[in-house]
Amino acid sequence: MSNHPAPEFVVQAQLDAYNARDMDAWLATYATDAKQYAYPGVLLASGHAEIRARMTERFTETNLHARLLSRSVLKTADGATVIDHETITRSFPEGPGEIDMVAIYEVGGGLIRSGLFIVGEARLAALFGDRA
């Protein structure tokens, strides 16, 4: 029996900290050597310093919010894969809007070891009403 939180709780803590725009709490859910990738495997950031640098500006967006649509958990011998489907409200250079994303997290030892992100097309608020 592990003393670590369940993988889905780690990913939920990450989502809660993201929505609170709490960089330190959000980064605490990641292993210090974690990696982030854009689908199909393009490295975006490696380690806390690069991940922090990548996300600092995004966390200043006052409308930033990720809404969880679904979550699947596949437990493995060394941890788990957690797959989230989310709709994210944020500020794009063209204006506020939404984007759908699938995030695939590898979780082990109570921390996110890697995240792979599949991002849909942005929907600008000006094009679909003022929901964002």
PDB file of C-alpha atoms in Angstrom:
ATOM      1  CA  MET A   1       0.000   0.000   0.000  1.00  0.00           C
ATOM      2  CA  SER A   2       1.338   3.403  -1.044  1.00  0.00           C
ATOM      3  CA  ASN A   3       1.559   6.451   1.225  1.00  0.00           C
ATOM      4  CA  HIS A   4       1.026   8.653  -1.834  1.00  0.00           C
ATOM      5  CA  PRO A   5      -2.299  10.203  -2.785  1.00  0.00           C
ATOM      6  CA  ALA A   6      -4.279   8.448  -5.495  1.00  0.00           C
ATOM      7  CA  PRO A   7      -3.252   9.615  -8.985  1.00  0.00           C
ATOM      8  CA  GLU A   8      -6.655  11.166  -9.659  1.00  0.00           C
ATOM      9  CA  PHE A   9      -6.289  13.263  -6.478  1.00  0.00           C
ATOM     10  CA  VAL A  10      -2.879  14.508  -7.637  1.00  0.00           C
ATOM     11  CA  VAL A  11      -4.333  15.567 -10.985  1.00  0.00           C
ATOM     12  CA  GLN A  12      -7.341  17.175  -9.273  1.00  0.00           C
ATOM     13  CA  ALA A  13      -5.004  19.139  -6.976  1.00  0.00           C
ATOM     14  CA  GLN A  14      -3.167  20.293 -10.113  1.00  0.00           C
ATOM     15  CA  LEU A  15      -6.459  21.395 -11.700  1.00  0.00           C
ATOM     16  CA  ASP A  16      -7.581  23.206  -8.533  1.00  0.00           C
ATOM     17  CA  ALA A  17      -4.255  25.069  -8.263  1.00  0.00           C
ATOM     18  CA  TYR A  18      -4.436  25.951 -11.997  1.00  0.00           C
ATOM     19  CA  ASN A  19      -7.898  27.453 -11.521  1.00  0.00           C
ATOM     20  CA  ALA A  20      -6.675  29.362  -8.457  1.00  0.00           C
ATOM     21  CA  ARG A  21      -3.676  30.527 -10.523  1.00  0.00           C
ATOM     22  CA  ASP A  22      -1.486  29.397  -7.616  1.00  0.00           C
ATOM     23  CA  MET A  23       1.819  28.675  -9.343  1.00  0.00           C
ATOM     24  CA  ASP A  24       3.570  27.205  -6.298  1.00  0.00           C
ATOM     25  CA  ALA A  25       0.708  24.820  -5.428  1.00  0.00           C
ATOM     26  CA  TRP A  26       0.325  23.872  -9.106  1.00  0.00           C
ATOM     27  CA  LEU A  27       4.044  23.209  -9.564  1.00  0.00           C
ATOM     28  CA  ALA A  28       4.114  21.180  -6.326  1.00  0.00           C
ATOM     29  CA  THR A  29       1.972  18.547  -8.077  1.00  0.00           C
ATOM     30  CA  TYR A  30       4.779  17.970 -10.618  1.00  0.00           C
ATOM     31  CA  ALA A  31       7.997  15.979 -10.089  1.00  0.00           C
ATOM     32  CA  THR A  32      11.067  18.234 -10.178  1.00  0.00           C
ATOM     33  CA  ASP A  33      12.183  16.535 -13.407  1.00  0.00           C
ATOM     34  CA  ALA A  34       8.697  16.397 -14.988  1.00  0.00           C
ATOM     35  CA  LYS A  35       8.262  17.018 -18.681  1.00  0.00           C
ATOM     36  CA  GLN A  36       5.442  18.612 -20.642  1.00  0.00           C
ATOM     37  CA  TYR A  37       4.742  17.735 -24.271  1.00  0.00           C
ATOM     38  CA  ALA A  38       2.494  18.924 -27.065  1.00  0.00           C
ATOM     39  CA  TYR A  39       0.941  16.075 -29.025  1.00  0.00           C
ATOM     40  CA  PRO A  40       2.396  13.975 -30.639  1.00  0.00           C
ATOM     41  CA  GLY A  41       5.538  14.349 -28.505  1.00  0.00           C
ATOM     42  CA  VAL A  42       7.056  17.810 -28.955  1.00  0.00           C
ATOM     43  CA  LEU A  43       8.860  18.759 -25.728  1.00  0.00           C
ATOM     44  CA  LEU A  44       7.474  22.012 -24.310  1.00  0.00           C
ATOM     45  CA  ALA A  45       9.281  22.161 -20.967  1.00  0.00           C
ATOM     46  CA  SER A  46      11.473  19.995 -18.763  1.00  0.00           C
ATOM     47  CA  GLY A  47      11.830  20.489 -15.012  1.00  0.00           C
ATOM     48  CA  HIS A  48      10.259  22.980 -12.635  1.00  0.00           C
ATOM     49  CA  ALA A  49      12.155  26.041 -13.894  1.00  0.00           C
ATOM     50  CA  GLU A  50      11.110  25.558 -17.529  1.00  0.00           C
ATOM     51  CA  ILE A  51       7.542  24.598 -16.610  1.00  0.00           C
ATOM     52  CA  ARG A  52       7.237  27.697 -14.393  1.00  0.00           C
ATOM     53  CA  ALA A  53       8.622  29.938 -17.154  1.00  0.00           C
ATOM     54  CA  ARG A  54       6.192  28.422 -19.657  1.00  0.00           C
ATOM     55  CA  MET A  55       3.145  29.049 -17.455  1.00  0.00           C
ATOM     56  CA  THR A  56       3.940  32.331 -15.660  1.00  0.00           C
ATOM     57  CA  GLU A  57       2.254  34.599 -18.212  1.00  0.00           C
ATOM     58  CA  ARG A  58      -0.793  32.322 -18.510  1.00  0.00           C
ATOM     59  CA  PHE A  59      -1.353  32.454 -14.759  1.00  0.00           C
ATOM     60  CA  THR A  60      -1.782  36.250 -15.037  1.00  0.00           C
ATOM     61  CA  GLU A  61      -4.904  35.816 -17.210  1.00  0.00           C
ATOM     62  CA  THR A  62      -7.818  36.885 -14.998  1.00  0.00           C
ATOM     63  CA  ASN A  63     -10.334  34.711 -16.869  1.00  0.00           C
ATOM     64  CA  LEU A  64      -8.182  31.555 -16.792  1.00  0.00           C
ATOM     65  CA  HIS A  65     -10.318  28.559 -15.846  1.00  0.00           C
ATOM     66  CA  ALA A  66     -10.295  24.873 -16.780  1.00  0.00           C
ATOM     67  CA  ARG A  67     -13.609  23.008 -16.633  1.00  0.00           C
ATOM     68  CA  LEU A  68     -13.249  19.252 -16.348  1.00  0.00           C
ATOM     69  CA  LEU A  69     -15.526  17.422 -18.779  1.00  0.00           C
ATOM     70  CA  SER A  70     -14.328  13.881 -18.063  1.00  0.00           C
ATOM     71  CA  ARG A  71     -11.522  11.969 -16.364  1.00  0.00           C
ATOM     72  CA  SER A  72     -10.267   8.421 -16.889  1.00  0.00           C
ATOM     73  CA  VAL A  73      -7.693   6.636 -14.750  1.00  0.00           C
ATOM     74  CA  LEU A  74      -5.667   3.624 -15.833  1.00  0.00           C
ATOM     75  CA  LYS A  75      -3.594   2.201 -12.980  1.00  0.00           C
ATOM     76  CA  THR A  76      -0.271   0.645 -13.930  1.00  0.00           C
ATOM     77  CA  ALA A  77       2.457  -1.225 -12.061  1.00  0.00           C
ATOM     78  CA  ASP A  78       4.440   1.976 -11.457  1.00  0.00           C
ATOM     79  CA  GLY A  79       1.652   4.542 -11.120  1.00  0.00           C
ATOM     80  CA  ALA A  80      -1.167   5.562 -13.395  1.00  0.00           C
ATOM     81  CA  THR A  81      -2.169   7.384 -16.522  1.00  0.00           C
ATOM     82  CA  VAL A  82      -4.853  10.007 -15.924  1.00  0.00           C
ATOM     83  CA  ILE A  83      -6.649  11.396 -18.959  1.00  0.00           C
ATOM     84  CA  ASP A  84      -8.605  14.631 -18.581  1.00  0.00           C
ATOM     85  CA  HIS A  85     -10.843  16.244 -21.195  1.00  0.00           C
ATOM     86  CA  GLU A  86     -11.274  19.930 -20.375  1.00  0.00           C
ATOM     87  CA  THR A  87     -12.624  23.159 -21.747  1.00  0.00           C
ATOM     88  CA  ILE A  88     -10.316  26.029 -20.871  1.00  0.00           C
ATOM     89  CA  THR A  89     -11.334  29.671 -20.802  1.00  0.00           C
ATOM     90  CA  ARG A  90      -8.426  32.021 -21.355  1.00  0.00           C
ATOM     91  CA  SER A  91      -7.192  35.210 -23.002  1.00  0.00           C
ATOM     92  CA  PHE A  92      -5.745  34.743 -26.465  1.00  0.00           C
ATOM     93  CA  PRO A  93      -3.901  37.491 -28.382  1.00  0.00           C
ATOM     94  CA  GLU A  94      -7.095  37.875 -30.468  1.00  0.00           C
ATOM     95  CA  GLY A  95      -9.304  38.166 -27.365  1.00  0.00           C
ATOM     96  CA  PRO A  96     -11.013  35.972 -24.757  1.00  0.00           C
ATOM     97  CA  GLY A  97     -12.239  32.542 -25.705  1.00  0.00           C
ATOM     98  CA  GLU A  98     -12.274  28.827 -25.040  1.00  0.00           C
ATOM     99  CA  ILE A  99     -10.256  25.864 -26.136  1.00  0.00           C
ATOM    100  CA  ASP A 100     -10.788  22.148 -25.645  1.00  0.00           C
ATOM    101  CA  MET A 101      -7.859  20.058 -24.479  1.00  0.00           C
ATOM    102  CA  VAL A 102      -7.085  16.459 -23.666  1.00  0.00           C
ATOM    103  CA  ALA A 103      -4.333  16.148 -21.071  1.00  0.00           C
ATOM    104  CA  ILE A 104      -2.634  12.792 -20.532  1.00  0.00           C
ATOM    105  CA  TYR A 105      -0.727  12.710 -17.237  1.00  0.00           C
ATOM    106  CA  GLU A 106       1.707  10.024 -16.128  1.00  0.00           C
ATOM    107  CA  VAL A 107       1.542   9.977 -12.333  1.00  0.00           C
ATOM    108  CA  GLY A 108       3.848   8.079  -9.991  1.00  0.00           C
ATOM    109  CA  GLY A 109       5.091   8.514  -6.459  1.00  0.00           C
ATOM    110  CA  GLY A 110       2.363  11.051  -5.744  1.00  0.00           C
ATOM    111  CA  LEU A 111       3.519  13.461  -8.481  1.00  0.00           C
ATOM    112  CA  ILE A 112       2.908  14.166 -12.150  1.00  0.00           C
ATOM    113  CA  ARG A 113       5.932  12.863 -14.060  1.00  0.00           C
ATOM    114  CA  SER A 114       4.794  13.999 -17.498  1.00  0.00           C
ATOM    115  CA  GLY A 115       1.920  15.679 -19.275  1.00  0.00           C
ATOM    116  CA  LEU A 116       1.015  15.356 -22.945  1.00  0.00           C
ATOM    117  CA  PHE A 117      -1.460  17.943 -24.242  1.00  0.00           C
ATOM    118  CA  ILE A 118      -3.714  17.676 -27.288  1.00  0.00           C
ATOM    119  CA  VAL A 119      -5.200  21.095 -27.979  1.00  0.00           C
ATOM    120  CA  GLY A 120      -8.241  21.879 -30.108  1.00  0.00           C
ATOM    121  CA  GLU A 121      -8.978  25.044 -32.035  1.00  0.00           C
ATOM    122  CA  ALA A 122      -9.621  28.251 -30.110  1.00  0.00           C
ATOM    123  CA  ARG A 123     -13.165  29.598 -30.089  1.00  0.00           C
ATOM    124  CA  LEU A 124     -13.148  33.348 -29.569  1.00  0.00           C
ATOM    125  CA  ALA A 125     -15.872  34.931 -27.427  1.00  0.00           C
ATOM    126  CA  ALA A 126     -16.599  37.447 -30.192  1.00  0.00           C
ATOM    127  CA  LEU A 127     -17.535  34.547 -32.462  1.00  0.00           C
ATOM    128  CA  PHE A 128     -19.790  32.574 -30.091  1.00  0.00           C
ATOM    129  CA  GLY A 129     -21.248  35.195 -27.786  1.00  0.00           C
ATOM    130  CA  ASP A 130     -19.795  36.523 -24.565  1.00  0.00           C
ATOM    131  CA  ARG A 131     -19.429  33.227 -22.642  1.00  0.00           C
ATOM    132  CA  ALA A 132     -15.651  33.521 -22.105  1.00  0.00           C
TER     133      ALA A 132
END
